[in-house]
Tab-separated table of C-alpha atoms in Angstrom:
chain	number	residue	atom	x	y	z
U	76	MET	CA	1.283	2.233	54.794
U	77	SER	CA	3.145	0.049	51.998
U	78	HIS	CA	6.264	1.100	50.993
U	79	LEU	CA	6.370	2.023	47.189
U	80	ARG	CA	8.684	4.435	45.395
U	81	SER	CA	6.247	6.863	44.194
U	82	SER	CA	4.866	10.320	44.531
U	83	GLY	CA	1.455	8.787	45.028
U	84	ARG	CA	-0.890	8.903	47.973
U	85	TRP	CA	0.494	5.111	48.708
U	86	ALA	CA	4.064	6.295	49.687
U	87	ARG	CA	3.303	9.594	51.147
U	88	GLY	CA	5.423	10.466	53.786
U	89	LEU	CA	7.430	7.416	53.180
U	90	ILE	CA	10.323	8.365	50.714
U	91	ALA	CA	13.078	10.185	51.831
U	92	LEU	CA	13.936	13.601	50.589
U	93	THR	CA	17.391	12.067	48.657
U	94	VAL	CA	15.508	9.591	46.486
U	95	THR	CA	16.342	10.587	43.006
U	96	ALA	CA	14.480	11.986	40.240
U	97	ALA	CA	15.290	9.024	38.253
U	98	SER	CA	13.685	6.491	40.905
U	99	THR	CA	10.713	8.653	41.372
U	100	LEU	CA	9.819	8.430	37.792
U	101	ALA	CA	10.132	4.712	37.635
U	102	ALA	CA	7.887	4.367	40.333
U	103	THR	CA	5.342	6.805	39.246
U	104	ALA	CA	4.982	4.661	36.040
U	105	ALA	CA	4.820	1.610	38.367
U	106	VAL	CA	1.462	3.031	39.902
U	107	ALA	CA	0.110	4.300	36.836
U	108	GLY	CA	-0.995	0.876	34.626
U	109	PRO	CA	-3.592	-1.730	35.342
U	110	ALA	CA	-2.140	-4.035	37.866
U	111	ALA	CA	-5.298	-6.822	37.822
U	112	ALA	CA	-4.308	-10.120	36.220
U	113	GLN	CA	-7.214	-10.164	33.037
U	114	ASP	CA	-8.153	-12.581	30.298
U	115	ALA	CA	-9.548	-10.768	27.515
U	116	THR	CA	-10.453	-10.738	23.769
U	117	PRO	CA	-9.169	-7.246	22.571
U	118	ALA	CA	-11.345	-4.894	20.739
U	119	ALA	CA	-10.713	-4.302	17.140
U	120	ASN	CA	-8.160	-1.768	16.706
U	121	ALA	CA	-9.538	0.779	13.675
U	122	GLY	CA	-5.895	1.297	12.225
U	123	ALA	CA	-4.889	-2.242	11.741
U	124	VAL	CA	-6.162	-4.946	9.440
U	125	GLN	CA	-9.397	-6.963	10.283
U	126	ALA	CA	-10.613	-9.979	8.752
U	127	GLY	CA	-13.364	-9.745	6.524
U	128	GLN	CA	-11.597	-6.499	4.677
U	129	SER	CA	-10.907	-6.764	0.814
U	130	CYS	CA	-7.179	-7.420	0.216
U	131	THR	CA	-5.557	-7.778	-3.217
U	132	ALA	CA	-3.354	-10.442	-5.160
U	133	SER	CA	-0.523	-8.571	-4.026
U	134	ASP	CA	-1.311	-9.509	-0.495
U	135	LEU	CA	-1.417	-13.184	-1.036
U	136	GLY	CA	2.429	-13.590	0.353
U	137	LYS	CA	1.810	-11.312	3.578
U	138	ARG	CA	-0.113	-11.616	7.030
U	139	HIS	CA	-0.343	-9.729	10.005
U	140	PRO	CA	-1.161	-10.211	13.683
U	141	PHE	CA	-4.212	-10.309	16.126
U	142	ILE	CA	-4.430	-10.718	19.232
U	143	LYS	CA	-6.805	-13.277	20.488
U	144	SER	CA	-6.359	-13.268	24.214
U	145	THR	CA	-4.347	-11.348	27.000
U	146	GLU	CA	-3.452	-11.931	30.712
U	147	VAL	CA	-1.562	-9.584	32.469
U	148	ALA	CA	-0.115	-10.918	35.823
U	149	PRO	CA	1.884	-9.447	38.923
U	150	THR	CA	4.980	-11.267	39.075
U	151	ILE	CA	7.728	-10.802	41.505
U	152	THR	CA	11.094	-11.604	39.888
U	153	HIS	CA	13.555	-10.891	43.051
U	154	PHE	CA	12.837	-11.167	47.072
U	155	LYS	CA	13.851	-11.178	50.227
U	156	GLY	CA	12.276	-11.369	53.605
U	157	TRP	CA	14.113	-8.724	55.831
U	158	TYR	CA	13.718	-7.701	59.724
U	159	VAL	CA	14.402	-4.051	60.216
U	160	THR	CA	15.003	-3.338	64.238
U	161	ALA	CA	14.451	0.187	65.677
U	162	GLY	CA	18.078	0.471	66.004
U	163	SER	CA	18.720	-0.250	62.122
U	164	THR	CA	16.147	2.305	60.245
U	165	GLY	CA	17.293	4.161	57.214
U	166	TYR	CA	18.800	3.280	54.155
U	167	GLN	CA	19.871	0.096	53.908
U	168	ASN	CA	21.043	-2.207	50.638
U	169	VAL	CA	19.575	-5.208	50.627
U	170	THR	CA	20.506	-8.131	48.122
U	171	THR	CA	17.373	-9.904	46.944
U	172	SER	CA	17.357	-13.525	45.219
U	173	THR	CA	15.751	-14.378	41.823
U	174	GLN	CA	12.423	-15.367	42.698
U	175	THR	CA	11.379	-16.135	39.136
U	176	THR	CA	12.650	-15.275	35.529
U	177	ILE	CA	10.493	-14.098	32.554
U	178	SER	CA	11.842	-14.151	28.869
U	179	VAL	CA	10.301	-12.363	25.752
U	180	SER	CA	8.538	-14.607	23.010
U	181	VAL	CA	6.461	-15.054	20.376
U	182	GLY	CA	5.410	-18.489	19.007
U	183	LEU	CA	8.495	-20.559	18.548
U	184	ASN	CA	10.992	-17.351	18.308
U	185	GLY	CA	12.615	-16.798	21.498
U	186	GLN	CA	14.763	-14.050	19.949
U	187	ILE	CA	12.414	-11.415	18.681
U	188	LYS	CA	14.017	-10.880	15.215
U	189	GLY	CA	10.900	-10.995	13.054
U	190	ASP	CA	8.536	-8.047	12.155
U	191	PHE	CA	5.610	-10.409	12.944
U	192	ALA	CA	6.452	-10.702	16.635
U	193	VAL	CA	7.554	-7.049	16.979
U	194	GLN	CA	4.096	-6.133	15.527
U	195	THR	CA	2.336	-8.812	18.036
U	196	LEU	CA	4.156	-7.310	21.018
U	197	GLY	CA	3.494	-3.693	19.903
U	198	THR	CA	0.095	-4.650	19.318
U	199	VAL	CA	-0.198	-6.143	22.650
U	200	GLY	CA	1.014	-2.985	24.316
U	201	ALA	CA	-1.265	-0.749	22.401
U	202	MET	CA	-4.232	-2.640	23.492
U	203	LEU	CA	-3.491	-2.967	27.315
U	204	GLY	CA	-2.065	0.990	27.360
U	205	LEU	CA	1.256	-0.721	28.626
U	206	ASN	CA	4.806	-0.159	28.076
U	207	VAL	CA	5.796	-3.606	27.062
U	208	GLN	CA	8.990	-4.992	25.779
U	209	VAL	CA	8.758	-5.481	22.209
U	210	ASN	CA	12.507	-6.984	21.397
U	211	TYR	CA	13.845	-10.053	23.094
U	212	SER	CA	15.005	-9.580	26.719
U	213	SER	CA	15.032	-10.995	30.122
U	214	THR	CA	14.543	-10.302	33.324
U	215	SER	CA	17.813	-10.764	35.508
U	216	SER	CA	18.537	-14.716	36.732
U	217	GLU	CA	21.251	-13.199	39.393
U	218	SER	CA	20.920	-11.766	42.593
U	219	THR	CA	20.346	-8.189	42.884
U	220	SER	CA	20.415	-5.673	45.075
U	221	VAL	CA	17.483	-2.835	46.323
U	222	SER	CA	18.555	0.216	48.350
U	223	TRP	CA	15.906	1.239	50.499
U	224	ASN	CA	14.692	3.962	53.027
U	225	PHE	CA	13.174	1.773	56.150
U	226	ASN	CA	11.165	4.547	58.231
U	227	ASP	CA	9.578	2.055	60.969
U	228	PRO	CA	11.164	-0.960	62.278
U	229	GLY	CA	9.131	-4.296	61.611
U	230	TYR	CA	9.140	-7.619	58.605
U	231	TYR	CA	9.545	-6.865	55.351
U	232	GLY	CA	9.796	-8.329	51.927
U	233	VAL	CA	12.134	-6.682	49.646
U	234	TYR	CA	11.204	-7.213	46.005
U	235	LYS	CA	11.515	-6.401	42.557
U	236	GLY	CA	8.725	-7.333	40.365
U	237	THR	CA	6.698	-6.795	36.650
U	238	LYS	CA	3.717	-7.463	35.246
U	239	LYS	CA	4.056	-10.318	33.242
U	240	VAL	CA	1.872	-10.176	29.978
U	241	THR	CA	0.833	-13.686	28.169
U	242	GLY	CA	-1.614	-14.501	25.730
U	243	THR	CA	-2.600	-16.166	22.635
U	244	TYR	CA	-2.509	-14.649	18.956
U	245	GLY	CA	-3.747	-15.476	15.409
U	246	SER	CA	-2.498	-14.527	11.592
U	247	LEU	CA	-4.608	-12.851	9.034
U	248	ASN	CA	-4.101	-13.873	5.599
U	249	CYS	CA	-5.167	-12.785	2.336
U	250	ASN	CA	-7.264	-15.540	0.689
U	251	ARG	CA	-10.227	-16.126	-1.667
U	252	VAL	CA	-13.590	-16.125	-0.135
U	253	GLN	CA	-17.207	-17.079	-1.823
U	254	GLN	CA	-19.676	-14.626	-1.538
U	255	GLY	CA	-23.501	-14.735	-1.347
U	256	ASN	CA	-24.061	-14.470	-4.396
U	257	GLY	CA	-21.542	-17.128	-5.506
U	258	SER	CA	-19.302	-14.901	-6.950
U	259	TRP	CA	-15.478	-14.902	-5.196
U	260	ALA	CA	-13.868	-11.740	-3.690
U	261	LEU	CA	-9.897	-11.645	-1.959
U	262	LYS	CA	-10.584	-11.032	2.124
U	263	TRP	CA	-8.430	-11.036	4.970
U	264	ILE	CA	-9.251	-14.317	6.495
U	265	GLU	CA	-8.121	-15.919	9.848
U	266	GLY	CA	-5.516	-17.612	8.946
U	267	ALA	CA	-4.166	-21.313	10.268
U	268	ASP	CA	-1.214	-20.065	12.086
U	269	THR	CA	-1.591	-19.676	16.227
U	270	GLY	CA	0.546	-19.262	18.938
U	271	SER	CA	1.401	-18.125	22.417
U	272	TYR	CA	3.522	-14.911	23.595
U	273	THR	CA	5.223	-13.902	26.775
U	274	THR	CA	6.351	-10.291	27.741
U	275	TYR	CA	6.608	-8.120	30.498
U	276	THR	CA	6.426	-4.325	31.731
U	277	THR	CA	9.159	-2.024	33.347
U	278	LEU	CA	10.685	-3.222	36.680
U	279	GLU	CA	9.522	-1.705	39.808
U	280	GLU	CA	10.852	-2.305	43.320
U	281	GLY	CA	10.183	-1.663	46.807
U	282	ALA	CA	9.717	-2.860	50.507
U	283	VAL	CA	6.296	-3.751	51.989
U	284	ARG	CA	5.397	-5.333	55.189
U	285	CYS	CA	2.562	-7.595	56.297
U	286	GLU	CA	0.534	-4.907	58.070
U	287	ASP	CA	0.597	-2.625	55.061
U	288	LYS	CA	-2.780	-1.979	53.338
U	289	VAL	CA	-2.101	-2.189	49.213
U	290	PRO	CA	-3.910	-2.156	46.082
U	291	ALA	CA	-5.203	-5.739	45.123
U	292	ASN	CA	-3.539	-7.437	42.132
U	293	SER	CA	-0.720	-5.356	42.597
U	294	ILE	CA	2.694	-5.818	42.230
U	295	MET	CA	3.009	-5.019	45.904
U	296	ARG	CA	0.445	-6.823	47.349
U	297	LYS	CA	2.090	-10.125	45.653
U	298	ALA	CA	5.188	-9.573	47.098
U	299	GLN	CA	3.322	-9.274	50.345
U	300	GLY	CA	1.552	-12.381	49.916
U	301	LEU	CA	5.063	-13.939	49.943
U	302	LEU	CA	5.834	-13.052	53.489
U	303	ASP	CA	4.985	-15.311	56.239
U	304	CYS	CA	2.606	-13.118	57.623
U	305	GLY	CA	1.099	-14.609	61.394
U	306	SER	CA	4.055	-16.637	61.609
U	307	ALA	CA	6.693	-16.807	64.313
U	308	THR	CA	8.943	-15.431	61.684
U	309	ALA	CA	6.844	-12.588	61.291
U	310	THR	CA	5.687	-11.971	64.901
U	311	ALA	CA	8.908	-13.110	66.794
U	312	LYS	CA	11.800	-10.716	67.544
U	313	HIS	CA	14.831	-10.881	65.130
U	314	PRO	CA	18.111	-9.496	64.712
U	315	ALA	CA	18.491	-6.828	62.009
U	316	GLY	CA	18.718	-8.305	58.583
U	317	PRO	CA	17.762	-11.385	56.276
U	318	VAL	CA	14.909	-13.532	57.131
U	319	PRO	CA	13.549	-16.950	55.763
U	320	SER	CA	10.097	-16.862	54.234
U	321	ALA	CA	8.924	-20.513	53.426
U	322	LYS	CA	6.246	-18.992	50.983
U	323	ALA	CA	8.831	-17.414	48.905
U	324	ASP	CA	10.634	-20.759	48.701
U	325	GLN	CA	8.007	-22.560	47.850
U	326	ALA	CA	7.143	-19.801	44.985
U	327	LYS	CA	10.394	-20.137	43.821
U	328	ARG	CA	10.363	-24.023	43.811
U	329	ASP	CA	7.085	-23.894	41.942
U	330	ALA	CA	8.754	-21.113	39.224
U	331	ASP	CA	11.806	-23.328	38.621
U	332	ASN	CA	9.552	-26.780	38.002
U	333	ALA	CA	7.464	-24.743	35.591
U	334	ALA	CA	10.525	-23.172	33.417
U	335	THR	CA	12.008	-26.750	33.446
U	336	ALA	CA	8.803	-28.304	32.307
U	337	ALA	CA	8.656	-25.308	29.446
U	338	LYS	CA	12.287	-26.087	28.112
U	339	ALA	CA	11.707	-29.957	28.326
U	340	ALA	CA	8.409	-29.750	26.106
U	341	GLN	CA	10.183	-26.943	23.775
U	342	SER	CA	13.197	-29.360	23.339
U	343	MET	CA	10.970	-32.083	22.340
U	344	LYS	CA	9.270	-30.455	19.795
U	345	ALA	CA	12.459	-29.299	18.350
U	346	THR	CA	13.792	-32.710	18.466
U	347	ARG	CA	10.885	-33.975	16.629
U	348	ALA	CA	11.167	-31.141	13.922
U	349	ALA	CA	14.918	-32.233	13.574
U	350	ARG	CA	13.902	-36.088	12.979
U	351	PRO	CA	11.137	-35.939	10.276
U	352	VAL	CA	9.493	-39.779	9.994
U	353	THR	CA	9.950	-41.038	6.742
U	354	ARG	CA	6.516	-41.047	4.582
U	355	ALA	CA	5.398	-44.366	3.188
U	356	ALA	CA	3.882	-42.828	-0.107
U	357	LEU	CA	2.673	-39.476	-1.067
U	358	ASP	CA	-0.684	-38.888	-2.559
U	359	CYS	CA	0.558	-36.477	-4.907
U	360	GLN	CA	-2.093	-34.792	-7.506
U	361	PRO	CA	-1.237	-35.671	-11.167
U	362	GLY	CA	-0.322	-31.907	-12.503
U	363	ALA	CA	3.088	-30.846	-12.142
U	364	TYR	CA	3.680	-26.621	-11.778
U	365	LYS	CA	6.101	-24.075	-12.005
U	366	ILE	CA	6.021	-21.684	-9.365
U	367	ASP	CA	6.664	-18.209	-11.188
U	368	VAL	CA	7.303	-14.759	-10.568
U	369	PRO	CA	3.992	-13.177	-11.878
U	370	GLY	CA	4.830	-11.726	-15.181
U	371	LYS	CA	8.365	-12.676	-15.259
U	372	VAL	CA	10.671	-15.422	-16.297
U	373	LEU	CA	12.199	-16.870	-13.200
U	374	ASN	CA	10.877	-19.592	-11.153
U	375	TRP	CA	11.689	-21.541	-8.258
U	376	SER	CA	14.356	-24.329	-9.105
U	377	ALA	CA	15.314	-26.579	-6.619
U	378	PRO	CA	18.987	-27.757	-5.591
U	379	LEU	CA	21.150	-30.126	-6.867
U	380	LEU	CA	23.178	-29.891	-3.973
U	381	ALA	CA	22.133	-30.868	-0.228
U	382	ASN	CA	23.492	-28.245	1.341
U	383	ASP	CA	21.945	-25.297	-1.212
U	384	GLY	CA	18.665	-23.879	-1.342
U	385	ILE	CA	15.869	-23.344	-3.522
U	386	ARG	CA	16.305	-20.510	-5.865
U	387	LEU	CA	14.856	-18.351	-8.541
U	388	ARG	CA	16.175	-19.441	-12.140
U	389	GLU	CA	14.918	-19.308	-15.427
U	390	SER	CA	13.722	-22.345	-17.069
U	391	ASN	CA	15.619	-23.984	-19.881
U	392	TRP	CA	16.968	-26.993	-21.371
U	393	THR	CA	19.207	-27.608	-18.394
U	394	SER	CA	16.574	-27.369	-16.006
U	395	ALA	CA	16.202	-30.955	-15.558
U	396	HIS	CA	12.404	-30.900	-14.308
U	397	LEU	CA	14.273	-29.037	-11.224
U	398	ASP	CA	11.453	-26.493	-11.766
U	399	ASN	CA	8.538	-28.804	-11.784
U	400	TRP	CA	6.598	-29.084	-8.551
U	401	ARG	CA	3.581	-31.051	-7.627
U	402	LEU	CA	1.125	-30.827	-4.505
U	403	CYS	CA	0.807	-33.805	-2.475
U	404	ASN	CA	-0.960	-35.136	0.628
U	405	VAL	CA	-3.349	-32.150	-0.286
U	406	THR	CA	-6.045	-31.009	2.149
U	407	GLU	CA	-8.480	-28.286	2.440
U	408	ASN	CA	-9.862	-26.431	5.524
U	409	ASN	CA	-12.068	-23.314	5.091
U	410	GLY	CA	-10.769	-22.637	1.621
U	411	VAL	CA	-7.059	-22.557	2.586
U	412	ILE	CA	-5.190	-25.666	0.566
U	413	GLU	CA	-2.612	-27.560	2.912
U	414	ALA	CA	0.205	-29.332	0.879
U	415	SER	CA	3.920	-30.805	0.286
U	416	LEU	CA	5.865	-29.599	-2.519
U	417	TRP	CA	7.319	-32.472	-4.384
U	418	ASN	CA	9.922	-31.450	-6.844
U	419	TRP	CA	10.133	-33.875	-9.860
U	420	GLY	CA	13.734	-32.802	-10.360
U	421	ASN	CA	15.214	-34.338	-7.192
U	422	GLY	CA	12.887	-36.100	-5.806
U	423	GLY	CA	12.575	-33.996	-2.373
U	424	CYS	CA	9.820	-32.115	-0.650
U	425	ALA	CA	10.397	-28.384	0.134
U	426	THR	CA	11.208	-27.641	3.650
U	427	ILE	CA	12.573	-24.968	5.937
U	428	PRO	CA	16.297	-26.453	7.558
U	429	ALA	CA	14.976	-27.433	11.422
U	430	ASP	CA	18.138	-25.896	12.612
U	431	ILE	CA	17.453	-22.447	11.415
U	432	ALA	CA	13.701	-22.702	11.493
U	433	ASN	CA	13.280	-20.253	14.133
U	434	LEU	CA	15.410	-17.294	12.088
U	435	GLU	CA	13.964	-14.525	10.067
U	436	GLN	CA	14.964	-15.296	6.211
U	437	ALA	CA	15.914	-18.802	6.965
U	438	TYR	CA	16.267	-20.215	3.456
U	439	LEU	CA	14.113	-22.689	1.874
U	440	THR	CA	15.489	-26.253	0.178
U	441	THR	CA	14.721	-29.668	0.012
U	442	ALA	CA	14.959	-32.622	1.857
U	443	ASN	CA	13.921	-36.572	1.966
U	444	CYS	CA	10.098	-36.458	1.937
U	445	GLY	CA	8.678	-37.254	5.605
U	446	GLU	CA	5.883	-36.817	7.666
U	447	ASP	CA	7.196	-32.934	9.053
U	448	ASP	CA	5.089	-29.878	9.663
U	449	LEU	CA	8.316	-28.168	8.448
U	450	GLN	CA	7.580	-29.914	4.971
U	451	ARG	CA	3.768	-28.429	4.792
U	452	PHE	CA	2.561	-25.561	3.509
U	453	TYR	CA	-0.561	-23.308	3.420
U	454	VAL	CA	-1.221	-22.035	0.010
U	455	TYR	CA	-3.505	-18.945	-0.139
U	456	ARG	CA	-5.257	-18.542	-3.595
U	457	ASP	CA	-6.675	-15.478	-5.758
U	458	VAL	CA	-10.121	-15.693	-7.143
U	459	PRO	CA	-10.695	-18.420	-9.461
U	460	GLY	CA	-9.706	-17.299	-13.185
U	461	SER	CA	-6.203	-16.173	-11.210
U	462	SER	CA	-3.077	-18.814	-10.560
U	463	LYS	CA	-1.869	-16.044	-8.195
U	464	ILE	CA	-0.926	-17.821	-5.031
U	465	GLY	CA	1.171	-16.909	-1.477
U	466	LEU	CA	2.733	-19.910	0.584
U	467	GLN	CA	3.390	-20.164	4.305
U	468	ASN	CA	5.163	-22.835	6.462
U	469	LYS	CA	3.162	-24.692	8.757
U	470	TYR	CA	5.177	-24.915	11.406
U	471	THR	CA	6.962	-21.778	11.575
U	472	GLY	CA	4.259	-19.739	10.248
U	473	SER	CA	6.149	-17.366	8.040
U	474	MET	CA	5.381	-16.474	4.525
U	475	LEU	CA	7.895	-17.416	1.660
U	476	GLY	CA	9.242	-14.662	-0.362
U	477	HIS	CA	12.463	-13.530	-1.942
U	478	ASP	CA	14.479	-10.331	-1.162
U	479	ARG	CA	15.055	-9.214	-4.815
U	480	TYR	CA	14.340	-10.455	-8.366
U	481	ALA	CA	17.380	-11.632	-9.428
U	482	ASP	CA	18.949	-15.260	-10.894
U	483	GLY	CA	20.143	-17.331	-8.390
U	484	GLU	CA	18.263	-15.471	-5.625
U	485	LEU	CA	17.553	-17.713	-2.697
U	486	ILE	CA	13.671	-18.044	-1.515
U	487	ARG	CA	13.394	-17.292	2.264
U	488	GLN	CA	11.002	-17.005	5.094
U	489	PHE	CA	9.500	-13.517	6.169
U	490	SER	CA	7.359	-13.597	9.334
U	491	SER	CA	5.168	-10.844	8.061
U	492	GLY	CA	5.630	-11.692	4.276
U	493	ARG	CA	7.092	-9.542	1.578
U	494	GLN	CA	5.025	-6.435	2.052
U	495	ASP	CA	6.179	-5.085	-1.265
U	496	GLY	CA	4.158	-7.930	-2.945
U	497	THR	CA	6.901	-10.039	-3.939
U	498	GLY	CA	5.716	-13.074	-2.157
U	499	THR	CA	2.768	-13.315	-4.352
U	500	TYR	CA	3.749	-16.125	-6.962
U	501	THR	CA	1.647	-17.704	-9.931
U	502	LEU	CA	1.123	-21.670	-9.865
U	503	THR	CA	1.733	-22.336	-13.471
U	504	GLY	CA	0.550	-25.684	-14.974
U	505	VAL	CA	3.270	-27.545	-17.142
């Protein structure tokens, strides 16, 4: 039999009467959910926004996540090989070593602060029927102890583990779509932004032997796979206590190497974002525009000072073309425009500062124009005849908007956009 802290059949007769109610409840949850690793494209959630549904002009500055794929894999976070002799059965406190560390992340954001990231992880959990972490957290990177009642002598793997949940997500954005009869309508479409996510379920702990029969694709089976079953380590007589496991050591090295490679890749990406390559020339459209709040007098005005941001201002004789913008290096894919926003007044391009690009409500500013995704924006448009738009930063995936309508208010990024519609602007020719 396997050794799992549970009231189910896998642990019948193995748990002492002194196990606490809290431990019993925790382990019952451990065997209740699906444990098999899987790749799946989720079924549609009837209550969520779906691609192809109608939207309105007030939705142009909003977005919603949808899950493109999921994979659930049992993962051991802490492990220790342990030998129990006939004279050392009963409760023992075993200090386990860190096997792997799992951190919650969505896209660029390792600190889950934005609504979009929380919605993404919540959607994953609901779709899989798992209680996953929806705020930033990480499994322990320190050695931790497991208190366990060893009923029989033998070679055990003492572990803590969880289900690691990974996959990819996409973004649903509101944009104009031409109908079969030639007319236009606003629909939710699959936007350009995509990314990956990582989260995990509640931690479990237990002990398992080589000869125990355990469910396939379970956390217990994953721990059993780290034992050197059949080796001299498993079959020879040992003093009670820790026993090395070559399989566990190799698995830890593999996990450490993968984590180092992931950090290096993220650091390289951040470095590239912080140092844009200067663009030789901009191919700008001839027209200039104001980016207005619909039906109101305030519009986007670029900063005169390098450490300031783009703010809502009223145009007047002092504006000095700081309220005039051109669309440059314009491309279009599936009806969505991608462009740089060049300011006539200060000669800079709109951008999110690289050092705060991963933050919710980071402000928009201008900088020297360069080859930089932080300076590229997707423009979602209303139907022909209307000049209303929504804007999304290519690098961060966040929508642009403002907290309140007020002179001097900064334009900021919001991961899900402004749900009150204040992320919808008007592109007015001048």
